[in-house]
Tab-separated table of C-alpha atoms in Angstrom:
chain	number	residue	atom	x	y	z
A	169	MET	CA	142.379	174.117	51.805
A	170	THR	CA	142.707	172.836	48.241
A	171	ALA	CA	139.912	172.462	45.706
A	172	GLU	CA	139.515	168.748	45.077
A	173	PRO	CA	138.770	167.424	41.575
A	174	GLU	CA	135.142	166.519	41.094
A	175	PRO	CA	133.145	165.524	38.041
A	176	GLY	CA	132.425	168.512	35.846
A	177	PRO	CA	128.931	169.758	35.130
A	178	GLY	CA	126.764	167.798	32.766
A	179	PRO	CA	125.571	168.908	29.350
A	180	GLY	CA	124.860	172.561	28.888
A	181	PRO	CA	121.416	173.985	28.321
A	182	GLY	CA	119.568	173.178	25.135
A	183	PRO	CA	119.465	175.410	22.064
A	184	VAL	CA	117.706	178.750	22.313
A	185	SER	CA	117.031	181.453	19.768
A	186	SER	CA	119.405	184.371	19.445
A	187	ALA	CA	116.762	186.628	20.954
A	188	THR	CA	116.634	184.627	24.196
A	189	ALA	CA	120.278	183.623	24.812
A	190	PRO	CA	120.406	184.410	28.545
A	191	THR	CA	124.137	185.091	28.938
A	192	LEU	CA	125.444	188.375	27.545
A	193	VAL	CA	129.150	189.149	27.170
A	194	ILE	CA	130.142	192.747	26.467
A	195	GLY	CA	133.597	193.565	25.183
A	196	GLU	CA	136.226	193.575	22.496
A	197	ALA	CA	136.761	191.037	19.739
A	198	ILE	CA	140.135	191.585	18.088
A	199	THR	CA	142.674	189.838	15.893
A	200	ASP	CA	145.748	188.565	17.762
A	201	VAL	CA	148.876	188.662	15.601
A	202	LEU	CA	151.208	186.209	17.306
A	203	THR	CA	154.961	186.335	16.673
A	204	GLY	CA	156.818	183.283	17.915
A	205	GLU	CA	160.494	182.863	18.736
A	206	ASP	CA	160.975	181.814	15.123
A	207	GLY	CA	159.750	185.233	13.972
A	208	VAL	CA	156.769	183.790	12.098
A	209	ARG	CA	153.580	185.885	12.394
A	210	ARG	CA	150.272	184.076	12.777
A	211	ALA	CA	146.863	185.771	12.964
A	212	ARG	CA	144.360	184.337	15.448
A	213	PRO	CA	140.925	185.506	16.620
A	214	GLY	CA	141.068	186.977	20.131
A	215	GLY	CA	139.948	189.612	22.598
A	216	SER	CA	139.380	188.607	26.231
A	217	PRO	CA	135.564	189.001	26.371
A	218	ALA	CA	135.185	187.350	22.948
A	219	ASN	CA	137.343	184.450	24.172
A	220	VAL	CA	135.097	184.035	27.227
A	221	ALA	CA	131.987	184.057	25.020
A	222	LEU	CA	133.603	181.468	22.756
A	223	GLY	CA	134.547	179.297	25.737
A	224	LEU	CA	131.030	179.416	27.171
A	225	ALA	CA	129.479	178.532	23.815
A	226	ARG	CA	131.817	175.565	23.383
A	227	LEU	CA	130.824	174.386	26.853
A	228	GLY	CA	127.185	174.368	25.773
A	229	HIS	CA	125.866	177.711	26.988
A	230	PRO	CA	123.749	179.973	24.777
A	231	VAL	CA	125.597	183.284	24.707
A	232	ARG	CA	125.356	186.686	23.019
A	233	LEU	CA	128.343	188.942	22.418
A	234	ALA	CA	127.974	192.724	22.171
A	235	THR	CA	131.173	193.914	20.539
A	236	ARG	CA	132.757	195.916	17.720
A	237	ILE	CA	133.926	194.035	14.613
A	238	GLY	CA	134.823	195.571	11.265
A	239	ARG	CA	133.482	194.410	7.925
A	240	ASP	CA	137.039	193.863	6.659
A	241	GLY	CA	138.837	190.558	6.131
A	242	PRO	CA	139.929	190.105	9.776
A	243	GLY	CA	136.385	190.972	10.846
A	244	ARG	CA	134.915	188.308	8.580
A	245	GLU	CA	137.290	185.745	10.072
A	246	LEU	CA	136.330	186.798	13.598
A	247	ARG	CA	132.615	186.520	12.866
A	248	ALA	CA	133.023	183.091	11.292
A	249	HIS	CA	135.154	181.922	14.223
A	250	LEU	CA	132.598	183.029	16.815
A	251	ARG	CA	129.474	181.953	14.953
A	252	GLY	CA	131.038	178.612	14.105
A	253	SER	CA	131.063	177.776	17.821
A	254	GLY	CA	127.570	179.104	18.483
A	255	VAL	CA	128.249	182.649	19.722
A	256	VAL	CA	125.443	185.008	18.701
A	257	LEU	CA	126.624	188.495	17.758
A	258	ALA	CA	124.328	191.171	19.148
A	259	PRO	CA	122.712	193.314	16.453
A	260	GLY	CA	124.778	196.395	15.714
A	261	SER	CA	128.106	194.746	16.585
A	262	GLN	CA	129.467	195.311	13.074
A	263	THR	CA	131.083	198.581	12.018
A	264	ASP	CA	132.678	200.060	8.905
A	265	ASP	CA	135.837	200.839	10.900
A	266	PRO	CA	138.825	198.457	10.749
A	267	THR	CA	138.892	195.492	13.108
A	268	SER	CA	141.208	196.142	16.060
A	269	THR	CA	144.395	194.130	16.488
A	270	ALA	CA	146.744	193.023	19.258
A	271	THR	CA	150.325	192.107	18.425
A	272	ALA	CA	151.615	189.431	20.758
A	273	ARG	CA	155.235	188.323	21.065
A	274	LEU	CA	155.630	184.847	22.526
A	275	ASP	CA	158.619	184.230	24.786
A	276	ALA	CA	160.372	180.898	25.323
A	277	ALA	CA	157.719	179.796	27.843
A	278	GLY	CA	154.869	180.552	25.418
A	279	THR	CA	153.750	183.615	27.410
A	280	ALA	CA	152.376	186.482	25.321
A	281	HIS	CA	153.496	190.124	25.621
A	282	TYR	CA	151.042	192.474	23.914
A	283	GLY	CA	150.926	195.707	21.950
A	284	PHE	CA	147.625	197.129	20.688
A	285	ASP	CA	146.039	199.005	17.791
A	286	ILE	CA	142.504	199.294	19.087
A	287	THR	CA	139.494	201.561	19.050
A	288	TRP	CA	136.816	200.680	21.563
A	289	ASP	CA	133.232	201.831	21.535
A	290	LEU	CA	129.968	199.985	21.162
A	291	PRO	CA	128.242	200.665	17.844
A	292	PRO	CA	124.643	201.981	18.058
A	293	GLY	CA	122.234	199.142	18.756
A	294	ALA	CA	124.815	196.697	20.111
A	295	LEU	CA	123.115	196.673	23.523
A	296	ASP	CA	119.586	196.418	22.167
A	297	GLY	CA	117.782	193.180	22.901
A	298	PRO	CA	116.361	191.289	25.861
A	299	ALA	CA	117.723	191.794	29.338
A	300	PRO	CA	120.326	189.134	30.193
A	301	ALA	CA	120.202	186.706	33.101
A	302	HIS	CA	123.982	186.835	33.446
A	303	LEU	CA	126.360	189.529	32.168
A	304	HIS	CA	130.123	189.193	31.827
A	305	THR	CA	132.575	191.939	30.907
A	306	GLY	CA	136.127	193.098	31.466
A	307	SER	CA	139.494	193.850	29.902
A	308	LEU	CA	139.880	196.718	27.418
A	309	ALA	CA	136.115	197.191	27.119
A	310	THR	CA	135.987	198.387	30.719
A	311	ALA	CA	139.086	200.575	30.509
A	312	LEU	CA	139.191	202.384	27.169
A	313	ALA	CA	137.233	205.536	26.346
A	314	PRO	CA	134.788	206.207	24.948
A	315	GLY	CA	133.221	202.751	25.258
A	316	ALA	CA	134.085	201.999	28.901
A	317	ASP	CA	131.495	204.413	30.279
A	318	ARG	CA	128.779	202.823	28.138
A	319	VAL	CA	129.785	199.382	29.379
A	320	PHE	CA	129.626	200.522	32.997
A	321	ALA	CA	126.181	202.047	32.434
A	322	ALA	CA	125.015	198.777	30.878
A	323	VAL	CA	126.287	196.718	33.823
A	324	GLU	CA	124.749	199.122	36.327
A	325	ALA	CA	121.385	198.981	34.551
A	326	ALA	CA	121.427	195.193	34.194
A	327	ARG	CA	122.485	194.255	37.721
A	328	ALA	CA	119.029	194.334	39.294
A	329	GLY	CA	117.921	191.541	36.957
A	330	ALA	CA	121.206	189.789	36.210
A	331	THR	CA	124.209	188.312	37.970
A	332	VAL	CA	127.525	189.874	36.926
A	333	SER	CA	131.110	188.679	36.439
A	334	TYR	CA	134.189	190.780	35.751
A	335	ASP	CA	137.828	190.258	34.780
A	336	PRO	CA	139.911	193.473	34.814
A	337	ASN	CA	142.629	191.840	32.655
A	338	ILE	CA	144.812	194.959	32.849
A	339	ARG	CA	147.008	195.720	29.840
A	340	PRO	CA	150.056	197.732	31.016
A	341	ALA	CA	150.688	199.044	27.485
A	342	LEU	CA	147.358	200.899	27.664
A	343	LEU	CA	147.477	201.875	31.348
A	344	ALA	CA	147.845	205.649	31.011
A	345	ASP	CA	146.639	206.635	34.496
A	346	PRO	CA	146.876	203.874	37.150
A	347	GLY	CA	144.893	205.917	39.681
A	348	ARG	CA	141.977	206.430	37.335
A	349	GLU	CA	142.075	202.799	36.229
A	350	ARG	CA	142.020	201.694	39.882
A	351	GLN	CA	138.881	203.753	40.524
A	352	ARG	CA	137.220	202.414	37.394
A	353	ALA	CA	138.028	198.810	38.291
A	354	GLU	CA	136.726	199.256	41.844
A	355	ARG	CA	133.395	200.470	40.433
A	356	PHE	CA	133.042	197.342	38.303
A	357	VAL	CA	134.087	195.114	41.217
A	358	ALA	CA	131.359	196.659	43.405
A	359	LEU	CA	128.715	195.634	40.839
A	360	SER	CA	130.011	192.087	40.384
A	361	ASP	CA	129.130	188.727	41.920
A	362	VAL	CA	132.257	186.940	40.667
A	363	VAL	CA	135.662	188.487	39.894
A	364	LYS	CA	138.722	186.828	38.407
A	365	ALA	CA	142.010	188.727	38.307
A	366	SER	CA	145.637	187.774	37.882
A	367	GLU	CA	148.356	188.577	40.409
A	368	GLU	CA	149.727	190.980	37.813
A	369	ASP	CA	146.345	192.752	37.524
A	370	LEU	CA	146.147	193.285	41.260
A	371	GLY	CA	149.741	194.444	41.469
A	372	LEU	CA	149.038	197.103	38.840
A	373	LEU	CA	145.738	198.159	40.408
A	374	ARG	CA	147.032	198.356	43.971
A	375	PRO	CA	150.831	198.664	44.043
A	376	GLY	CA	152.255	198.162	47.503
A	377	HIS	CA	149.413	195.850	48.542
A	378	SER	CA	149.510	192.084	48.328
A	379	PRO	CA	147.108	190.500	45.787
A	380	ASP	CA	145.636	188.408	48.596
A	381	GLU	CA	144.866	191.507	50.649
A	382	THR	CA	142.978	193.101	47.759
A	383	ALA	CA	141.094	189.902	46.881
A	384	ARG	CA	140.111	189.334	50.506
A	385	ARG	CA	138.857	192.917	50.839
A	386	TRP	CA	136.733	192.563	47.709
A	387	ALA	CA	135.196	189.313	48.920
A	388	GLU	CA	134.504	190.633	52.421
A	389	GLY	CA	132.405	193.447	50.932
A	390	SER	CA	129.711	190.958	49.925
A	391	ARG	CA	128.897	190.417	53.610
A	392	GLU	CA	127.326	193.869	53.447
A	393	GLY	CA	125.541	193.182	50.179
A	394	ARG	CA	128.047	194.777	47.800
A	395	GLY	CA	130.754	193.342	45.628
A	396	PRO	CA	131.741	189.787	44.705
A	397	ALA	CA	131.047	186.745	46.840
A	398	LEU	CA	133.790	184.889	44.968
A	399	VAL	CA	137.194	186.280	43.948
A	400	VAL	CA	139.757	184.166	42.091
A	401	VAL	CA	143.398	185.232	41.783
A	402	THR	CA	145.210	183.368	39.001
A	403	MET	CA	148.947	182.762	39.277
A	404	GLY	CA	149.973	181.220	35.972
A	405	GLY	CA	151.687	177.870	36.401
A	406	ALA	CA	151.230	178.085	40.192
A	407	GLY	CA	147.446	177.699	39.866
A	408	ALA	CA	144.972	179.995	41.587
A	409	ARG	CA	143.932	181.229	45.010
A	410	VAL	CA	140.248	181.650	45.757
A	411	PHE	CA	138.645	183.948	48.314
A	412	TRP	CA	135.109	184.122	49.631
A	413	PRO	CA	133.707	185.762	52.786
A	414	GLY	CA	133.897	182.547	54.761
A	415	GLY	CA	137.306	181.291	53.706
A	416	ARG	CA	139.865	180.656	51.015
A	417	CYS	CA	141.440	177.768	49.103
A	418	GLU	CA	144.056	177.006	46.491
A	419	VAL	CA	143.476	175.442	43.075
A	420	PRO	CA	146.556	173.682	41.707
A	421	ALA	CA	147.413	174.029	38.031
A	422	THR	CA	146.980	170.931	35.870
A	423	ALA	CA	150.293	169.790	34.377
A	424	VAL	CA	150.271	169.737	30.574
A	425	GLU	CA	152.639	170.174	27.643
A	426	VAL	CA	152.262	173.895	26.965
A	427	ALA	CA	152.035	175.198	23.385
A	428	ASP	CA	151.363	178.755	24.584
A	429	THR	CA	149.327	180.496	27.283
A	430	VAL	CA	147.307	182.794	24.999
A	431	GLY	CA	143.688	182.832	26.186
A	432	ALA	CA	144.337	180.585	29.194
A	433	GLY	CA	142.897	183.082	31.680
A	434	ASP	CA	139.824	183.595	29.506
A	435	ALA	CA	139.351	179.834	29.275
A	436	PHE	CA	139.633	179.620	33.069
A	437	MET	CA	136.922	182.268	33.366
A	438	ALA	CA	134.666	180.467	30.877
A	439	GLY	CA	135.031	177.190	32.776
A	440	LEU	CA	134.358	178.884	36.111
A	441	LEU	CA	131.240	180.623	34.808
A	442	SER	CA	130.035	177.434	33.147
A	443	GLY	CA	130.239	175.524	36.429
A	444	LEU	CA	128.495	178.271	38.401
A	445	LEU	CA	125.766	178.695	35.762
A	446	HIS	CA	125.142	174.961	35.695
A	447	THR	CA	124.648	174.729	39.461
A	448	GLY	CA	122.442	177.827	39.753
A	449	LEU	CA	125.037	179.955	41.542
A	450	LEU	CA	124.817	182.388	38.625
A	451	ALA	CA	121.584	183.130	36.774
A	452	SER	CA	121.000	181.097	33.647
A	453	ALA	CA	117.377	181.918	32.841
A	454	GLY	CA	115.365	185.074	32.350
A	455	PRO	CA	113.163	186.799	34.939
A	456	SER	CA	110.376	184.244	34.502
A	457	GLY	CA	112.758	181.268	34.603
A	458	SER	CA	114.645	179.562	37.367
A	459	PRO	CA	116.993	180.529	38.799
A	460	GLY	CA	116.581	184.251	38.354
A	461	ALA	CA	119.237	186.731	39.379
A	462	ALA	CA	117.966	187.304	42.914
A	463	ARG	CA	117.719	183.596	43.615
A	464	ALA	CA	121.140	182.847	42.113
A	465	ARG	CA	122.797	185.734	43.956
A	466	THR	CA	121.326	184.527	47.242
A	467	ALA	CA	122.454	180.969	46.508
A	468	LEU	CA	126.007	182.131	45.768
A	469	ARG	CA	126.203	184.200	48.949
A	470	GLU	CA	124.899	181.311	51.022
A	471	ALA	CA	127.389	178.942	49.368
A	472	THR	CA	130.279	181.276	50.221
A	473	ALA	CA	129.230	182.160	53.763
A	474	ARG	CA	130.886	179.089	55.289
A	475	ALA	CA	134.565	178.354	55.801
A	476	ARG	CA	134.292	174.993	54.053
A	477	LEU	CA	134.478	175.081	50.255
A	478	ASP	CA	131.018	174.437	48.826
A	479	PRO	CA	131.202	171.392	46.493
A	480	ARG	CA	129.394	173.297	43.739
A	481	VAL	CA	132.038	176.011	43.838
A	482	GLY	CA	134.772	173.383	44.015
A	483	SER	CA	133.397	171.659	40.927
A	484	ALA	CA	133.331	174.959	39.028
A	485	LEU	CA	136.939	175.687	40.011
A	486	TRP	CA	138.028	172.231	38.915
A	487	LEU	CA	136.315	172.760	35.559
A	488	ALA	CA	138.002	176.164	35.219
A	489	ALA	CA	141.472	174.710	35.814
A	490	ARG	CA	140.928	171.875	33.338
A	491	THR	CA	139.527	174.218	30.694
A	492	ALA	CA	142.561	176.511	31.011
A	493	ALA	CA	144.979	173.581	30.938
A	494	LEU	CA	143.570	172.100	27.753
A	495	THR	CA	143.647	175.531	26.096
A	496	CYS	CA	147.381	175.726	26.841
A	497	THR	CA	148.048	172.573	24.812
A	498	ARG	CA	147.290	174.344	21.524
A	499	GLU	CA	148.223	177.598	19.865
A	500	GLY	CA	146.150	180.733	20.327
A	501	ALA	CA	142.930	181.280	22.237
A	502	ASP	CA	141.290	177.977	21.322
A	503	PRO	CA	139.244	176.766	24.317
A	504	PRO	CA	137.958	173.195	24.465
A	505	THR	CA	134.478	171.889	23.883
A	506	ARG	CA	132.606	170.009	26.577
A	507	SER	CA	133.128	166.744	24.705
A	508	GLU	CA	136.907	167.319	24.622
A	509	LEU	CA	136.949	167.868	28.377
A	510	THR	CA	134.872	164.738	28.868
A	511	ARG	CA	137.291	162.670	26.767
A	512	TRP	CA	140.239	164.097	28.698
A	513	ALA	CA	138.599	163.324	32.057
A	514	ALA	CA	138.108	159.756	30.849
A	515	GLY	CA	141.830	159.469	30.118
A	516	ARG	CA	141.564	159.916	26.353
A	517	TRP	CA	143.980	162.803	25.693
A	518	PRO	CA	143.513	164.784	22.470
A	519	PRO	CA	145.404	163.120	19.595
A	520	GLY	CA	148.921	164.317	18.906
A	521	ARG	CA	149.591	166.025	22.240
A	522	PRO	CA	149.959	163.587	25.150
A	523	PRO	CA	150.640	165.049	28.565
A	524	ALA	CA	154.307	165.417	29.395
A	525	PRO	CA	155.150	164.063	32.859
A	526	GLY	CA	156.380	166.877	35.019
A	527	ALA	CA	155.489	169.532	32.440
A	528	ALA	CA	154.743	173.006	33.657
A	529	GLY	CA	151.140	173.822	34.438
A	530	PRO	CA	149.007	176.240	32.473
A	531	GLY	CA	149.255	179.988	32.892
A	532	PRO	CA	145.773	181.466	33.348
A	533	ARG	CA	146.154	185.245	33.639
C-alpha cells in the first residue's frame, strides 16, 4: 500500500498567547556549523527538537520550546531565528553557559556527518507553565545526562493530559553505551503515541534486527494500550515506511533538486505532526478544549486499527513528505511555511530552484 497524495491541511490555528500555546517541544537548540566540500564554514541555527518547533510554527501551530540557549552571540541568533517564526521560548530557557554547537561536514550528496560540543540540561523554570495538549521530544535531549532524566520525568507526568511524539534521532558520535541507550529509547517509545525513526536509528538501537521488525513491534504494543499507534521509518531518498497495528504502507520521496539534507527528518516530523494535529488525531487544545488528549488518543487508535490507510493519516504523511522535500531544496534546517507549501502544490515552485527532472528525493532521517 502506498500513501496517496491528498490536499494538505488548511490554515493552522489562530494566534494564542505564549501562556496558552498548546504544543510543547522539549529539547536542544544548537548552532550547526556546516562545512561544505569547498571547505567553507557556515553557521546555521539547529537542534532537532528546535527544528521541529520551528517547522510547526511555520505551518501555523502555536508552539512553546523548552530548551537551553546561552546569552552569547550564537544564542542571540538562535533566539531571533526561533522567535522570528513564532516559536515561544519557555521561561527559563536562557542560561549563562555557552550555546552548544554541532559541527557538520557535508558530503557530495549533501548529507551531514556530525560532531558535537554540547551540554544538555534544562535550566530551572524551563518546564514551568501550563500543561501542554501535545508534547514532542527526542534526539540529544532524551539521551544525554543530566537532562535526559528530567525530560523523561516531564513526558511521564504530562502523558495523562497530553498526546506524545518522539524521534530518537540517534547520534553515533555520542552513543557511549548502546545497551543503555536502547533501554532509554524503549521507555520513551512506551509513552508515545507517534514515533518517527530512521533506518539508521533502528539499526543502532537494535543491531541484528530489521528496522521493520522493530517498528512493527512498537506499533503492535498499542493494541494493549501502550506505545505508539503510528510508527514511521524514514529511509532518506527511498522515502518512508509506515506501520500501525492494522497495517503498513510506503510513502515515496518527492523528487527535488537537493541543496543538502540538514533538518529534512525534522521537517518530516513537523509536517506529520501538523497534519495529525489538524485532524484531531493528536491533541491541539487544552483539557477544556476539543479534542483533548484522551479523545485524540482514542481517535488515533481507531484510525490505525484497520488495515486500510486512514485518509487523515495519509494526508499527514503526504504533508510530511512535501515538507521534508522542500526543506532539502535549501541550505540548512530551513523548513517551509504553509504558504510556500501551498504555492508549491499549486505548481508555483519557489523562485530560483526549479525541480530537476529525475533528481534524487529528499533524505529525511
